[in-house]
CSV table of C-alpha atoms in Angstrom, one decimal:
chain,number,residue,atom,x,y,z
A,262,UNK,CA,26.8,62.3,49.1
A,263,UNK,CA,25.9,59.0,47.5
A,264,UNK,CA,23.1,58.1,49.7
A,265,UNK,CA,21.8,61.5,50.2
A,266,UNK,CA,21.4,61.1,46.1
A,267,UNK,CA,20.2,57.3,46.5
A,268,UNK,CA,17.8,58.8,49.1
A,269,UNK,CA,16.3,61.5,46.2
A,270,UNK,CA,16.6,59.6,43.1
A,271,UNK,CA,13.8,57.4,45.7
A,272,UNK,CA,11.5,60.2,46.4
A,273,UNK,CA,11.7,62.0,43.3
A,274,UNK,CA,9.0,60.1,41.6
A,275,UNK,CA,6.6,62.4,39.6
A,276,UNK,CA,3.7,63.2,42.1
A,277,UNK,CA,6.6,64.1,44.9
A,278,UNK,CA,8.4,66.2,42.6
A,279,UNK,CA,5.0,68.2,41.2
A,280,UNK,CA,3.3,68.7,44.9
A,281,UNK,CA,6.3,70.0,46.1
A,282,UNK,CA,7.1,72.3,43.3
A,283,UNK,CA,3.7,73.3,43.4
A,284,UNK,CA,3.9,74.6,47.6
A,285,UNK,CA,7.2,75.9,46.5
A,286,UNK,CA,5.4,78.0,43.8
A,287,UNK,CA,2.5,79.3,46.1
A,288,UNK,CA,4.6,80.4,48.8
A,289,UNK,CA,7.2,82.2,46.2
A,290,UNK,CA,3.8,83.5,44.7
A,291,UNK,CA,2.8,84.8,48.7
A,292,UNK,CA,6.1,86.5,48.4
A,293,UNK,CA,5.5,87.7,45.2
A,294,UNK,CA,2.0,88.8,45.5
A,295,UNK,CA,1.6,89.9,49.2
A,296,UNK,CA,5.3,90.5,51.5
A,297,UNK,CA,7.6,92.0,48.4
A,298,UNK,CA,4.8,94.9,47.3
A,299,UNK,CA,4.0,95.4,51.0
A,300,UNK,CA,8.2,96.5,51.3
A,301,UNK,CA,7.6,97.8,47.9
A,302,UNK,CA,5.5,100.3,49.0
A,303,UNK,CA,7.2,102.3,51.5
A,304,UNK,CA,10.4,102.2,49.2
A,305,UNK,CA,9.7,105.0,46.1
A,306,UNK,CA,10.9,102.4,43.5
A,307,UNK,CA,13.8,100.9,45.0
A,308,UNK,CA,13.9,97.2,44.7
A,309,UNK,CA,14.3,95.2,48.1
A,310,UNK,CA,18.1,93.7,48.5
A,311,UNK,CA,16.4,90.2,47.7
A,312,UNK,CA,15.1,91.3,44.0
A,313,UNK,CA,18.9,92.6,42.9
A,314,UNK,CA,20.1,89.5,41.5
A,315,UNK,CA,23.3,91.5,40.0
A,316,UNK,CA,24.2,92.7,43.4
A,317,UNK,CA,24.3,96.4,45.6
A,318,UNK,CA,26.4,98.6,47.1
A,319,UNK,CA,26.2,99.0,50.5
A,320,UNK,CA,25.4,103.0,49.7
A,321,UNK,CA,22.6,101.5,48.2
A,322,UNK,CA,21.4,99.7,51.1
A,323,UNK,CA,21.6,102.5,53.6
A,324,UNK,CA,19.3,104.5,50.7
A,325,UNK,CA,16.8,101.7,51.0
A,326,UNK,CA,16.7,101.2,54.7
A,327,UNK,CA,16.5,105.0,54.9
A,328,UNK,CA,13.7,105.5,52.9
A,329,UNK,CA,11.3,102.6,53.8
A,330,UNK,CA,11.9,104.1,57.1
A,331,UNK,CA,10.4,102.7,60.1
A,332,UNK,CA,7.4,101.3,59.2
A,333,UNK,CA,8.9,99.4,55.6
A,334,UNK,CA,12.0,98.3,57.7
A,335,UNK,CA,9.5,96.7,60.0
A,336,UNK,CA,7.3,95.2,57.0
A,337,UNK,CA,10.5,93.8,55.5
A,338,UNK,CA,11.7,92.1,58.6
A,339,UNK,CA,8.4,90.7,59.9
A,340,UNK,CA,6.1,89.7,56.6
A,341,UNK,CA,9.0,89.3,53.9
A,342,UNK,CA,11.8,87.8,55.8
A,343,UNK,CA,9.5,85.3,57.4
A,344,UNK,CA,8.0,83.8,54.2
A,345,UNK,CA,11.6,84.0,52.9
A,346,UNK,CA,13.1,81.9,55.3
A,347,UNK,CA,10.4,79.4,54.1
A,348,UNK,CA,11.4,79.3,50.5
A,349,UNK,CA,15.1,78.6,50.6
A,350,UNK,CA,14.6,75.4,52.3
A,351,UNK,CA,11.1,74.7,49.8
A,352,UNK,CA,13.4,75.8,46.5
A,353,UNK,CA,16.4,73.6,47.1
A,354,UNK,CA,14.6,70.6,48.1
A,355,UNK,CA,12.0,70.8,45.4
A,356,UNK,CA,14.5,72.0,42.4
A,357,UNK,CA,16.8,69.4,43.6
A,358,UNK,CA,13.8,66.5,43.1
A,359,UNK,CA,13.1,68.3,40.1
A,360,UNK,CA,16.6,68.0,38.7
A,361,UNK,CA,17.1,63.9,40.3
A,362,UNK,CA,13.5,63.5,38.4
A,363,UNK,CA,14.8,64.8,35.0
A,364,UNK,CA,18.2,64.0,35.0
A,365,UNK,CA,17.5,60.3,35.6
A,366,UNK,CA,15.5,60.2,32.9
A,367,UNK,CA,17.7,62.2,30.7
A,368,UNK,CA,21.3,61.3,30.9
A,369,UNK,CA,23.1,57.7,31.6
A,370,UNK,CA,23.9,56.9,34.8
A,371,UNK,CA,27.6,58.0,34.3
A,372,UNK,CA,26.9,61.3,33.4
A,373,UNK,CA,29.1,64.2,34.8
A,374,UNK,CA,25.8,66.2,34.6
A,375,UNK,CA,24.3,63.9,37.6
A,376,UNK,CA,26.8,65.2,40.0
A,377,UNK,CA,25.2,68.8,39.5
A,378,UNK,CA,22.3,68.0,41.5
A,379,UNK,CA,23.1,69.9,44.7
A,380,UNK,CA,23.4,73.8,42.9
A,381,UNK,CA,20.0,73.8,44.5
A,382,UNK,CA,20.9,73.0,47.7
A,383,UNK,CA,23.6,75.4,47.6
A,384,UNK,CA,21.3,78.4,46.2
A,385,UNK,CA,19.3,77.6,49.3
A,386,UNK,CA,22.1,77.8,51.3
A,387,UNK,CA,23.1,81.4,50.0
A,388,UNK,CA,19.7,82.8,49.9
A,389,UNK,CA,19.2,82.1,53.8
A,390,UNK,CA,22.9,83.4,54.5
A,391,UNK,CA,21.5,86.8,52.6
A,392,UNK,CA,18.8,86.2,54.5
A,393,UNK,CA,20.2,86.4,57.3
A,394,UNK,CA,22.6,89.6,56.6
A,395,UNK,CA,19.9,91.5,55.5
A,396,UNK,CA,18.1,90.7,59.0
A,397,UNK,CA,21.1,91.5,61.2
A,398,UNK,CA,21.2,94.9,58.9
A,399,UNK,CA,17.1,95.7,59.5
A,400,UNK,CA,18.2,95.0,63.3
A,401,UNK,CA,20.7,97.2,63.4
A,402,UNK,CA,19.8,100.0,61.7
A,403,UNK,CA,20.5,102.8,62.2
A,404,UNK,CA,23.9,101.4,63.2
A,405,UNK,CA,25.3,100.4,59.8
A,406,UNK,CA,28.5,98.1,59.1
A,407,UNK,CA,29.7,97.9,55.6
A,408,UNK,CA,31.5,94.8,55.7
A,409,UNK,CA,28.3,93.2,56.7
A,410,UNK,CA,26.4,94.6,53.5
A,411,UNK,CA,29.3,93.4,51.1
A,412,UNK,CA,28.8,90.0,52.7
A,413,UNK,CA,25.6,90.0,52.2
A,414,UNK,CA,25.5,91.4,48.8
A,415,UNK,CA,28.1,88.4,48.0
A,416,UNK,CA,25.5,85.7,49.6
A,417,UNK,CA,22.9,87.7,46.6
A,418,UNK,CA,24.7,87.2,43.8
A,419,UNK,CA,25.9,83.5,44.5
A,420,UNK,CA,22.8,82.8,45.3
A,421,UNK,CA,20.9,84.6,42.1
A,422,UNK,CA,23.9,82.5,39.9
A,423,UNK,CA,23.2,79.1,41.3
A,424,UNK,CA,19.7,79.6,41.0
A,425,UNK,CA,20.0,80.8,37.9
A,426,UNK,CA,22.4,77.3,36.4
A,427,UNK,CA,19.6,75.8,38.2
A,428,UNK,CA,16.9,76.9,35.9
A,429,UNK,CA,19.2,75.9,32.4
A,430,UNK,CA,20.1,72.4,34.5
A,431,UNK,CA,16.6,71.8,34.4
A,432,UNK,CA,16.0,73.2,31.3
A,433,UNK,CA,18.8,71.1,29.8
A,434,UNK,CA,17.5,68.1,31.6
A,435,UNK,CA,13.6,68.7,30.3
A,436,UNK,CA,15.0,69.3,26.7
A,437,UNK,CA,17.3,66.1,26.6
A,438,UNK,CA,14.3,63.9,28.3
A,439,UNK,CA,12.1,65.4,25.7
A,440,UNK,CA,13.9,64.5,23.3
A,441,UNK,CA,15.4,60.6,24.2
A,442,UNK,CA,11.6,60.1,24.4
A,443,UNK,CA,10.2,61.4,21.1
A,444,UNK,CA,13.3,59.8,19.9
A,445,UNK,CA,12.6,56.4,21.7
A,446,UNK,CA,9.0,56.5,20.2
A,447,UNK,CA,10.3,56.3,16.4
């Protein structure tokens, strides 16, 4: 794990960490702008499994499959899932740069808070494992196995909390490096 850190705290230089977050950011925005409303639309309201960060019932995804029917079940699994198997990889490369970038500016090289640099790369990790649950499900429907949505609905939530201790990580980070340099400068 040392030199896969080594090898990030190298390429985590400012312009690598912002071009990167920026492709990150346009293909979430893609996601967000174009593949999620197309699901959106053939679902009366109901939020796609990917948008539930606190988790669903596997009642709840036969009601969603059910009523996107055909034609949503097909807009989820060939515009959304696509696009969504790009992100995962973008987000925890990218947030985990992001974190190197700040957290080397931030804290001492001792700090415990260093060795947090790969909830990232697990969030990734869990998002295309929900990913991938959710596109065995849209393939098998109408057959449906619960124990298969559970899993799935436990890949969501890890991944919507490690994402989300990724956001205060960086958050912490930007604060503290914020601060060590206005403090530096009087």
């Amino acid at each position: 794990m040392f030199k896969i850190y080594e090898l990030l705290n190298k390429y985590s230089s400012g312009k690598n960490v912002l071009i990167l977050f920026m492709f990150t950011q346009v293909v979430y925005g893609i996601m967000l702008g174009f593949s999620i409303p197309n699901v959106m639309q053939y679902s009366s309201g109901m939020k796609i499994l990917d948008l539930i960060p606190t988790g669903y019932s596997p009642e709840y995804v036969q009601k969603l499959f059910k009523t996107l029917g055909e034609a949503g079940r097909g807009v989820y699994l060939y515009q959304q899932i696509p696009l969504d198997m790009i992100y995962p990889g973008l987000f925890a490369v990218s947030y985990t740069l992001l974190l190197v970038f700040f957290f080397k500016k931030a804290f001492s090289k001792e700090s415990k808070f260093k060795k947090l640099w790969m909830l990232p790369i697990f969030a990734g990790l869990f998002d295309y494992l929900e990913n991938i649950g959710i596109i065995i499900m849209l393939r098998m429907y109408p057959v449906f196995q619960v124990w298969i949505a559970q899993t799935t609905n436990a890949f969501s939530v890890l991944k919507s909390i490690l994402s989300m201790l990724t956001f205060i990580l960086i958050l912490l980070g930007v604060i503290v490096f914020l601060v060590k340099r206005f403090t530096d400068r009087t």
